[in-house]
Coordinates of C-alpha atoms and ligand atoms in Angstrom, one line a residue:
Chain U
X1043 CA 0.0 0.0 0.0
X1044 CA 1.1 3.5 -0.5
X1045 CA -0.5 7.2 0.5
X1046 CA 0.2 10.9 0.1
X1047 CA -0.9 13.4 2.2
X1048 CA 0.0 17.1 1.6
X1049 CA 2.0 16.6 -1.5
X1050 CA 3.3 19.3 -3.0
X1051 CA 6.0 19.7 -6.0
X1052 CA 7.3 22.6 -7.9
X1053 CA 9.5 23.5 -10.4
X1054 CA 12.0 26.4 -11.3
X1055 CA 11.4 29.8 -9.7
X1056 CA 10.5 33.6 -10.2
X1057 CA 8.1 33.9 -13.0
X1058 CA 8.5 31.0 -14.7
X1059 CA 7.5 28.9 -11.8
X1060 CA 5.6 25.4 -12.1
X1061 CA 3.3 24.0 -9.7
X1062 CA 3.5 20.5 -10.9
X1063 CA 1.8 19.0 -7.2
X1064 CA -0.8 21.3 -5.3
X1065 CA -1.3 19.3 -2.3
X1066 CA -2.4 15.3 -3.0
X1067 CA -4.1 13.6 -0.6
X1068 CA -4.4 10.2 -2.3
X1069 CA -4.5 6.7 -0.9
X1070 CA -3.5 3.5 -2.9
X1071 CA -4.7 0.2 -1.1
X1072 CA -2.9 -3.1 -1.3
X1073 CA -3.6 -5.5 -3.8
X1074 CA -5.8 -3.0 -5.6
X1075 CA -5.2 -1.5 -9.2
X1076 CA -5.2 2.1 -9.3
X1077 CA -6.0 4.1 -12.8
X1078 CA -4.7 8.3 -13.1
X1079 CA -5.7 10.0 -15.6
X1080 CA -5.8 13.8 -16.9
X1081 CA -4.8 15.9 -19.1
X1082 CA -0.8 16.0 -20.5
X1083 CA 1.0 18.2 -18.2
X1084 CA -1.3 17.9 -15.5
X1085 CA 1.4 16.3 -13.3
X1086 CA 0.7 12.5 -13.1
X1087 CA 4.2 11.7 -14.2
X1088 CA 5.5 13.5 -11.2
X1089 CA 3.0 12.2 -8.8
X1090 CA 4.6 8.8 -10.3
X1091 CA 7.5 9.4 -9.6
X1092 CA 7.1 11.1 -5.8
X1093 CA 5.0 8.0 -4.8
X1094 CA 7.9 6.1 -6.2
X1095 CA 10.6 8.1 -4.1
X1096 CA 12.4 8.7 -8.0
X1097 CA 11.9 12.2 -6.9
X1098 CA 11.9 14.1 -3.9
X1099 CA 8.6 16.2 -3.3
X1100 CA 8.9 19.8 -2.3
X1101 CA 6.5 19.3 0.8
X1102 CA 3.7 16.5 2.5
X1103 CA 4.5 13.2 3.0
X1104 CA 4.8 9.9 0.8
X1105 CA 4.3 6.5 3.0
X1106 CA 5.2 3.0 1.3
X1107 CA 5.0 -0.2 2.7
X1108 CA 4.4 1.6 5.9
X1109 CA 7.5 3.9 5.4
X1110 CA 7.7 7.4 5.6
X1111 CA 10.0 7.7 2.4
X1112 CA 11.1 11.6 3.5
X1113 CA 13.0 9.8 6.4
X1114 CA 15.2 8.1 4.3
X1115 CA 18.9 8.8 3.3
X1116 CA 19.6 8.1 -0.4
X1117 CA 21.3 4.8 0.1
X1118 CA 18.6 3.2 2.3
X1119 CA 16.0 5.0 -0.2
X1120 CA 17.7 3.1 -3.0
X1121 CA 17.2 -0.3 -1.5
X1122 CA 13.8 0.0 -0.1
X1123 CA 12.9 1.1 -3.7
X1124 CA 14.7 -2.2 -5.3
X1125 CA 12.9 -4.3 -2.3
X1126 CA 9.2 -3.2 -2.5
X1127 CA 8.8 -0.7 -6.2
X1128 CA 8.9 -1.7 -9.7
X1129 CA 8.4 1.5 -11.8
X1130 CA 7.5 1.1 -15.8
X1131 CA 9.1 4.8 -17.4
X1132 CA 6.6 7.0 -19.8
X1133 CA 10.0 6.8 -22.1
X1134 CA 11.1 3.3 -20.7
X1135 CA 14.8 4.4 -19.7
X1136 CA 16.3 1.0 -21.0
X1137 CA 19.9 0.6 -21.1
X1138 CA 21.1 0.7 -24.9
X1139 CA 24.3 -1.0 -24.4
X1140 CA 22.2 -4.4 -23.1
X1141 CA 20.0 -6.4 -24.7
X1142 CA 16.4 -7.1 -23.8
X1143 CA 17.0 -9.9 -21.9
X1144 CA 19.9 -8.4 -20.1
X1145 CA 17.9 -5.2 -19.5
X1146 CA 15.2 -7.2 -17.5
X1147 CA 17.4 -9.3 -15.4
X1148 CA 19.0 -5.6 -13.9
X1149 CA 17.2 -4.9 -11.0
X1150 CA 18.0 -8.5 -9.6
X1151 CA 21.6 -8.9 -10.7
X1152 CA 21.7 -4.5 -8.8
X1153 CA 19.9 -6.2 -5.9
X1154 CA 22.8 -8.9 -5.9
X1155 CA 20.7 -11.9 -6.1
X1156 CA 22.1 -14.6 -7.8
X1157 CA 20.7 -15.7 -11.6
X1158 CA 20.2 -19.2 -11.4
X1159 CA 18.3 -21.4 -14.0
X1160 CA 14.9 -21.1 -11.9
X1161 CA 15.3 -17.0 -11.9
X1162 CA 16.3 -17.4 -15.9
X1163 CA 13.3 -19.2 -16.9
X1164 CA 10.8 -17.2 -14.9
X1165 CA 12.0 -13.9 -17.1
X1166 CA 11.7 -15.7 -19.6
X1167 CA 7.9 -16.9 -19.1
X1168 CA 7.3 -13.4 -18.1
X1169 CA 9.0 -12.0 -21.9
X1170 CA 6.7 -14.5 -23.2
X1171 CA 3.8 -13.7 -21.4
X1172 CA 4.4 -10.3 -22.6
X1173 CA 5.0 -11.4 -26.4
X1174 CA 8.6 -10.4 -26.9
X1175 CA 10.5 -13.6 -25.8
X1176 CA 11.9 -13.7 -29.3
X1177 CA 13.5 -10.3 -29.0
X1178 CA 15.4 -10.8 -25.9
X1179 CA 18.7 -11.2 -27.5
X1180 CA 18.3 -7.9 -29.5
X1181 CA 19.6 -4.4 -28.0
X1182 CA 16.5 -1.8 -27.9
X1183 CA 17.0 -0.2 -30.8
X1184 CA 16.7 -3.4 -32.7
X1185 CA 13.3 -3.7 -30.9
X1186 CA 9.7 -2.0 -32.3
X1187 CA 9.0 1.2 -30.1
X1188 CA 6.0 -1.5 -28.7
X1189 CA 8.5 -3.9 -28.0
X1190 CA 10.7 -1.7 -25.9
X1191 CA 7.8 -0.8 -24.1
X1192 CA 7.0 -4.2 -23.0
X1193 CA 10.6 -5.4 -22.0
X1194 CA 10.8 -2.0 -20.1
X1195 CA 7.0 -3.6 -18.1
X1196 CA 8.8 -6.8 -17.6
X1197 CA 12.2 -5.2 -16.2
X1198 CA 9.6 -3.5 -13.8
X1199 CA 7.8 -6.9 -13.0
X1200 CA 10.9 -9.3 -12.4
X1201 CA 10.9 -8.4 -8.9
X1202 CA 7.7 -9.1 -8.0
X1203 CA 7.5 -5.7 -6.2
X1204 CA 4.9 -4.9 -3.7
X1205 CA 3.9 -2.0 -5.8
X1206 CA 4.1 -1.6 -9.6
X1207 CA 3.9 2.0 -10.8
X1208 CA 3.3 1.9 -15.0
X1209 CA 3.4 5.7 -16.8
X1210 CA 1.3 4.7 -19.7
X1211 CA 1.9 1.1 -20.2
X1212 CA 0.2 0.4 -23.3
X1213 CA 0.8 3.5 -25.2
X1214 CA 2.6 2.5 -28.6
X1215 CA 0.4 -1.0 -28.0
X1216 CA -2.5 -2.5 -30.4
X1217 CA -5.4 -3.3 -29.2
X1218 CA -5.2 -7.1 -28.3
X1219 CA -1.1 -7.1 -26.8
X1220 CA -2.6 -3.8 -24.4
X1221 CA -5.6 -6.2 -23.4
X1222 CA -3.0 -8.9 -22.6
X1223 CA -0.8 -6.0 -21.0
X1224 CA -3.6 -5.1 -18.7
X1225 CA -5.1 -8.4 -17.8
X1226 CA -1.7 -9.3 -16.4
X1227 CA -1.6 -6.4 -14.4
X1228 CA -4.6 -6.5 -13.0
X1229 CA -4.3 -10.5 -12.1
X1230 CA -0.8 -9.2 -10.9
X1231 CA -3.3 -6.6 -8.1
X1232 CA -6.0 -9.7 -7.8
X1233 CA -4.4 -12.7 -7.4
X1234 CA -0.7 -11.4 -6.3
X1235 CA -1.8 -8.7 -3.3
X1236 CA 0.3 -6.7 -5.7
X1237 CA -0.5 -2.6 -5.4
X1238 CA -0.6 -1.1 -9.3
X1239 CA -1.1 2.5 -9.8
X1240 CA -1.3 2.8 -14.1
X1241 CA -1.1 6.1 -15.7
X1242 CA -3.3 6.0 -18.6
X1243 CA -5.1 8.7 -21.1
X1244 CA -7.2 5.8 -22.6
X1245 CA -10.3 5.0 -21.3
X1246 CA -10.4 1.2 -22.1
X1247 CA -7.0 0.9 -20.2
X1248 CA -8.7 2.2 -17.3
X1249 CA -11.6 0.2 -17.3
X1250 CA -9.1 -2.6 -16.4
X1251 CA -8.7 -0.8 -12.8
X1252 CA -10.6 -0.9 -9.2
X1253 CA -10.4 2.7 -9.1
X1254 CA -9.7 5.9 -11.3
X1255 CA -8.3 9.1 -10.2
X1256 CA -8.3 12.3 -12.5
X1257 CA -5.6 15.3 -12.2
X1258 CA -5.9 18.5 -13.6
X1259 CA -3.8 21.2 -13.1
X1260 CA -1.8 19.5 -10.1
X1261 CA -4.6 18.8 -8.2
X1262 CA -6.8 15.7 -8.1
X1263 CA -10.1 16.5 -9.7
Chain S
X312 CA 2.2 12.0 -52.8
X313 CA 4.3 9.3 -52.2
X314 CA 4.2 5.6 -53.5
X315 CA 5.6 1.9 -52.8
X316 CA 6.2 -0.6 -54.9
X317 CA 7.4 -4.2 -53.9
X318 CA 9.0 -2.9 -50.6
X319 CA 11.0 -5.1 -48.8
X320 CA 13.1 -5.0 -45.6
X321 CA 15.2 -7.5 -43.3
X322 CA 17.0 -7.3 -40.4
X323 CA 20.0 -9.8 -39.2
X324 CA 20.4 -13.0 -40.9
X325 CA 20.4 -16.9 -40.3
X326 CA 18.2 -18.1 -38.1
X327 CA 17.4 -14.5 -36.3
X328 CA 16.6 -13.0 -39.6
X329 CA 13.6 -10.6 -39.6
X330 CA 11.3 -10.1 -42.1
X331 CA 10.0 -6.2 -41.5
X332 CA 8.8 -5.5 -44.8
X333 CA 7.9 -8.4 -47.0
X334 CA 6.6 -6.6 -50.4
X335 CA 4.3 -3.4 -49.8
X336 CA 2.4 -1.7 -52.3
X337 CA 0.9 1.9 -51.4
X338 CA 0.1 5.0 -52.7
X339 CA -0.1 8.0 -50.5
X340 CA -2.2 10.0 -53.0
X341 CA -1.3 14.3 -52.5
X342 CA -3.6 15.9 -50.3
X343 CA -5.0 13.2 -48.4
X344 CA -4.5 11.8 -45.3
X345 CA -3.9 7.9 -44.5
X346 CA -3.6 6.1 -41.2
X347 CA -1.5 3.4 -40.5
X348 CA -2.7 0.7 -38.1
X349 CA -1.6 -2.9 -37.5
X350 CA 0.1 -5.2 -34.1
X351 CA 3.0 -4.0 -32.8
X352 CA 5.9 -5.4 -34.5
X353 CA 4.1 -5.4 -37.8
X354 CA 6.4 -3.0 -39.5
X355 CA 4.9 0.3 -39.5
X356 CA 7.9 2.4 -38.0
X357 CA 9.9 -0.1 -40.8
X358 CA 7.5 1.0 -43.3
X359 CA 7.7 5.3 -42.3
X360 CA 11.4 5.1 -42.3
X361 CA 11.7 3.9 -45.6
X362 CA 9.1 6.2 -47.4
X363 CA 10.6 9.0 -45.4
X364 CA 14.1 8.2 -46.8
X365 CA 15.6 7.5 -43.6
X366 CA 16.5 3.9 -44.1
X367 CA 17.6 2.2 -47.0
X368 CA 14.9 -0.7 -48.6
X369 CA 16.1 -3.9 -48.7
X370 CA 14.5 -4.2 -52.5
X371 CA 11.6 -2.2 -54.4
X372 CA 11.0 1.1 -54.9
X373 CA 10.2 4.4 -52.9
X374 CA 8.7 7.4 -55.1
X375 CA 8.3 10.6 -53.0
X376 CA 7.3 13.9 -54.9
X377 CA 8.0 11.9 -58.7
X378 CA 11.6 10.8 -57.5
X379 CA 12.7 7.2 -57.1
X380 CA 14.8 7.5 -53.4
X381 CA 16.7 5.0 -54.3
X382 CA 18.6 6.8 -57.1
X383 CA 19.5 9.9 -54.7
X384 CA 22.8 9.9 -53.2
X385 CA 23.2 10.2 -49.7
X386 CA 23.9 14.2 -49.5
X387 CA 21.1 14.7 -52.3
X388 CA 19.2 12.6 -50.3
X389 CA 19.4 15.0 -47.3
X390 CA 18.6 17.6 -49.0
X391 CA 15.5 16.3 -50.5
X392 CA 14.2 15.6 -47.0
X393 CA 14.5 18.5 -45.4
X394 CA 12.9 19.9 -48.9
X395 CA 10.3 17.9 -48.6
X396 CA 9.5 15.8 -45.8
X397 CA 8.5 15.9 -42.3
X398 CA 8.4 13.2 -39.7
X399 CA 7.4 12.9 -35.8
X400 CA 9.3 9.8 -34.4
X401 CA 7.5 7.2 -32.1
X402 CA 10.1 8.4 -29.4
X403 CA 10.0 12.0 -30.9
X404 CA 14.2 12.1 -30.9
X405 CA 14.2 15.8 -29.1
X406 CA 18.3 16.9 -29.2
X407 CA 18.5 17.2 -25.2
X408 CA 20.6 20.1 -24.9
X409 CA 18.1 22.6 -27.1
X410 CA 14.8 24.0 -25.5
X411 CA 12.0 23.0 -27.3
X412 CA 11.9 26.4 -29.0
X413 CA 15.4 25.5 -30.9
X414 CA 14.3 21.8 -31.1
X415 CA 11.4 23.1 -33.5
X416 CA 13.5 25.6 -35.0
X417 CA 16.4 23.1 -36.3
X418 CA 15.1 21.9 -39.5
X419 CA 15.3 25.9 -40.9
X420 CA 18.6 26.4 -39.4
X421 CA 19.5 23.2 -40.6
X422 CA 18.6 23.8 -44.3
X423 CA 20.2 27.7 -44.4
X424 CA 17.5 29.4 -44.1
X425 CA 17.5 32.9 -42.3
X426 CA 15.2 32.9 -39.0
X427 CA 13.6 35.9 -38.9
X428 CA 10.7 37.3 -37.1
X429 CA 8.2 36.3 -39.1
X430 CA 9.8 33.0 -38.8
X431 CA 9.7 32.7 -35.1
X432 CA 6.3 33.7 -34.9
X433 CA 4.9 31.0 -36.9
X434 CA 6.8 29.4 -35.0
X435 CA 5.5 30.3 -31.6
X436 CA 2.1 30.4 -33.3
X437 CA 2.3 26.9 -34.2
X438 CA 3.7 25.7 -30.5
X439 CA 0.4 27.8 -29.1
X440 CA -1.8 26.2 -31.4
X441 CA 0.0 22.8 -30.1
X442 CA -0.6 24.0 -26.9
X443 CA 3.2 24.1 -25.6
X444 CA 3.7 27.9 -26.3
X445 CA 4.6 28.4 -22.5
X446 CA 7.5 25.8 -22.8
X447 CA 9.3 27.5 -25.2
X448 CA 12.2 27.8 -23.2
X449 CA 12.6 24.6 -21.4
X450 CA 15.0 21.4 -22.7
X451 CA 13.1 18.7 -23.2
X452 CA 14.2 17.1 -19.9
X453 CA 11.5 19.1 -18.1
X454 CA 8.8 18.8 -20.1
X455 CA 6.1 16.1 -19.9
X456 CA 5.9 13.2 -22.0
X457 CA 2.9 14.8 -24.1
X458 CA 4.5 17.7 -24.2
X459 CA 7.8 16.3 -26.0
X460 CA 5.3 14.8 -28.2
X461 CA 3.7 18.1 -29.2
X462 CA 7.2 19.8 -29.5
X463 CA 8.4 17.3 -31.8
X464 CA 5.3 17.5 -34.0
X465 CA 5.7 21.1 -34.4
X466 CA 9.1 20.8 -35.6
X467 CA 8.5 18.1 -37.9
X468 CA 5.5 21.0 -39.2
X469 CA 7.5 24.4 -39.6
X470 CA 8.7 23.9 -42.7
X471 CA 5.7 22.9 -44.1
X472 CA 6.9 20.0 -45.7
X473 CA 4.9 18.4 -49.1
X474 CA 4.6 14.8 -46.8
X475 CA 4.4 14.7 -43.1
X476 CA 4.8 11.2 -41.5
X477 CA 3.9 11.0 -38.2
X478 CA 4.7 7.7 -35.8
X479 CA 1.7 7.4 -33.6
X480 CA 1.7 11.1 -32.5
X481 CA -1.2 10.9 -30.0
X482 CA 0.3 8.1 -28.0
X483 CA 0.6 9.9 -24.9
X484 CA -1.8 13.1 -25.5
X485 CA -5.4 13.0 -23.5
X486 CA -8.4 12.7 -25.9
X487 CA -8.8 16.6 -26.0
X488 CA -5.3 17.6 -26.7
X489 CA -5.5 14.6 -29.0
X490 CA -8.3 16.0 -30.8
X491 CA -6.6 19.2 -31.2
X492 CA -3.6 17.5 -32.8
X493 CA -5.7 15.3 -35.0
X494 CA -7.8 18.5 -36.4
X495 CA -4.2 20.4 -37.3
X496 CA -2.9 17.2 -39.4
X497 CA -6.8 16.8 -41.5
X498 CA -7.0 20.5 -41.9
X499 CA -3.1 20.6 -42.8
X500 CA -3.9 17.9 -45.7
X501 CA -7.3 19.3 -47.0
X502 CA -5.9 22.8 -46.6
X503 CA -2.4 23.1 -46.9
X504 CA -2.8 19.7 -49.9
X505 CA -0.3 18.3 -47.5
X506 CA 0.2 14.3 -48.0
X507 CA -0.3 13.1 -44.1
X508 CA 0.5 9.6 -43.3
X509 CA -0.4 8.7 -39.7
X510 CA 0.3 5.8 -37.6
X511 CA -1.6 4.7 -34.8
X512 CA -3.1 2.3 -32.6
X513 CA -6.0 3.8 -31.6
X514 CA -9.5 3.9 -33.8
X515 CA -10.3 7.3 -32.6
X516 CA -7.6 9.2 -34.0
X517 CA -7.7 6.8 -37.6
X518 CA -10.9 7.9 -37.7
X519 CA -9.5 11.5 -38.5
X520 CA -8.0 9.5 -41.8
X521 CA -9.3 9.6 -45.5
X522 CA -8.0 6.1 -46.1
X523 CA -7.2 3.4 -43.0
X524 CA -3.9 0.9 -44.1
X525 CA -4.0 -1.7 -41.9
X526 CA -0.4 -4.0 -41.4
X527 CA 0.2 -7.8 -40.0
X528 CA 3.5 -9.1 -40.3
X529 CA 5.0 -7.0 -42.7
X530 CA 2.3 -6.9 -45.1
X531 CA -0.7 -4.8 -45.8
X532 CA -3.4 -6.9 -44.8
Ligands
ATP1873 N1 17.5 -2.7 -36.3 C1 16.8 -3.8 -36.1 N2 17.4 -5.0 -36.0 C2 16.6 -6.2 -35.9 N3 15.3 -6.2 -35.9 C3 14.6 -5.0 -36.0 C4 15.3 -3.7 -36.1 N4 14.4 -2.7 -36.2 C5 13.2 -3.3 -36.1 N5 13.3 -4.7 -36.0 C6 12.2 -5.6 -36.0 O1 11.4 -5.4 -37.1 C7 10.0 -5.6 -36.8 C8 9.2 -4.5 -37.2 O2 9.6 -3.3 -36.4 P1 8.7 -2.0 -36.5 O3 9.5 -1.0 -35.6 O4 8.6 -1.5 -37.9 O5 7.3 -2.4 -35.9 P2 6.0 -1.5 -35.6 O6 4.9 -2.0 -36.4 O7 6.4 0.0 -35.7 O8 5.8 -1.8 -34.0 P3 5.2 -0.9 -32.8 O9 3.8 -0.7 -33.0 O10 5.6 -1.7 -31.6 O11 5.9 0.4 -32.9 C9 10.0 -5.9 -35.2 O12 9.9 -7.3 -35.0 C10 11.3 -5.4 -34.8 O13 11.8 -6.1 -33.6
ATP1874 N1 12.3 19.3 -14.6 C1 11.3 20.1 -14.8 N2 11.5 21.4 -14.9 C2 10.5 22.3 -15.1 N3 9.2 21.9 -15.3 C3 8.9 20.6 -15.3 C4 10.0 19.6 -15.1 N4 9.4 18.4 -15.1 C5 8.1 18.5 -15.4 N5 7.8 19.8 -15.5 C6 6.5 20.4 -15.8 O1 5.6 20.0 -14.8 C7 4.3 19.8 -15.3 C8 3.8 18.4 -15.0 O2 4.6 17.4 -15.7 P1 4.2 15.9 -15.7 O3 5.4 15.2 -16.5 O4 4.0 15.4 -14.3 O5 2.9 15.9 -16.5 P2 2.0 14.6 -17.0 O6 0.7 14.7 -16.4 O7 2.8 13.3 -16.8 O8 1.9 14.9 -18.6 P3 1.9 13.9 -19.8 O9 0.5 13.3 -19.9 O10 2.1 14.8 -21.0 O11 2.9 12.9 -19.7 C9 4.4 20.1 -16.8 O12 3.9 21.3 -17.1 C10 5.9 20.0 -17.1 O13 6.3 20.8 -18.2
MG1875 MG1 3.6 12.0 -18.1
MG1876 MG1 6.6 1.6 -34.3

């Protein structure tokens, strides 16, 4: 489960001041799929990334897990986020020196757990699950810009995090590989106790959620 | 207008060999404006890139504007593009260290031409129009995903090429900023006689198309 009470984020000063967070008071339960939505610019990304600790907010709080992620120092930040958060990137952030496979099996071989044949084959199922198990030797920019997108869900989803944040998931996606996208996420919330929160401007994604939020303007709506 | 014949592309070889293209016929008729639909993986990007002139065909023929691409060399080649072509990229390839203001200005600078003030007012009149007028002045690194989007449709519009491709374009816009996007590419085709080739995963926005192309597996289905 995660929550935010107070939060507040801006960016730059004087003039040309942004006030990307107004004050969210939002709660996330466990094992629940969450759907934000509103219009580009309206801050969701940063909300993302706040409840994520990626980011540090200006003021409020931002509780995971139980954790009041403000009291952290960035080392100990860094490994509760590896232990408990899995976080899908509006531009995927994949690494273009690995390949897809490689990029996937990161945040275990960061965490320092060893790749053994069990840990090998469960990526695997997941890529395949996910429809790209026959890209996994290629680097990224070998891969279709949907492609990238879905080795960039399963490098979030390897860990089996307590919380999977997704910044539009599905968006360079067809119809039918997003349903399969979202079906496993939301199974991921059902069956797993998992806690996803899905950025989404579709409304067919969201229909795949417990609960939508809307933002506008920094605010939730 | 714009026109395929026999269009065929593969990556790799042996066993990993990928078929992308696998013999496309199309004609992209002047004026009009055709969507681009299909599974991820099906081609499309494959397909855009090598009617734009930005990767080479593996066989057939590419006619843009009456001239076979293939016969161009590769500085003639350059020149005929920023001539004559404009193209949004699925992951909108923004130059980091620009604002978005010089992002969209690049294509003039890059082809000699003299910015003047009328210049950057259609300039700034297009980003307002695009609804990013206000981050003018910001690198891309601070700007919302949608907003990178919308910045990198506007440069691929100020120099009002003859064709405008654009790689799903809308993917991570809200349905009205969508809207507003999708109205400026028709009205830039019936208009402006401006060949617009669009492609996208959602029906909505093909449903701002004259003509819908759909692709499976490197063919037009
Ligand atoms: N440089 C490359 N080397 C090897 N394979 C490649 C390369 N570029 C693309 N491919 C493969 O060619 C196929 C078609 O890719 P393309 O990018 O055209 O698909 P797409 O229809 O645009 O997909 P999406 O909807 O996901 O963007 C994919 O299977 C992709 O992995
Ligand atoms: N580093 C930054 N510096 C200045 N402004 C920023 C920075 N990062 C984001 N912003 C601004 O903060 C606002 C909210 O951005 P955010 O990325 O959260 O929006 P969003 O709702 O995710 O939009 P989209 O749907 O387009 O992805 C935007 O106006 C954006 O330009
Ligand atoms: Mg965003
Ligand atoms: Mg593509």
């Amino acid at each position: 489960a995660a929550s935010a009470r107070g939060l507040t984020k801006t960016y730059g000063g004087g003039e040309a001041q942004v006030h990307a967070l107004r004050g969210i008071d939002l709660d996330l339960p466990r094992g629940r799929f969450t759907a934000i939505m509103g219009p580009s610019g309206s801050g969701k990304s940063t909300l993302m990334h706040c409840l994520a600790g990626l980011d540090q907010a200006g003021g409020g709080t931002v509780t995971v897990a139980g954790t009041d992620l403000g009291s952290l120092d960035d080392d100990t930040l860094t490994i509760f986020r590896r232990e408990h958060i899995g976080f899908v990137f509006q531009s995927y952030n994949l690494l273009p020196m690995l390949t897809a496979g490689q990029n996937i099996l990161l945040p275990l071989e960061l965490g320092g757990r060893r790749i053994d044949d069990a840990t090998r084959e469960r990526a695997h199922a997941l890529a395949d699950t996910l429809g790209v198990a026959d890209r996994l030797g290629h680097r990224p920019a070998e891969l279709s810009g949907g492609q990238q997108q879905r080795v960039a869900i399963a490098r979030a989803l390897i860990t089996r995090p307590d919380l999977l944040f997704a910044d539009e998931p599905t968006g360079n996606l067809d119809s039918t590989t997003s349903a399969e996208v979202l079906d496993h996420l939301r199974r991921s919330a059902r069956e797993l106790g998992q806690t996803v929160v899905m950025v989404t401007h579709e409304r067919d994604a969201a229909a795949y959620a417990d609960d939508v939020v809307t933002m506008q303007d920094g605010r939730i709506a």
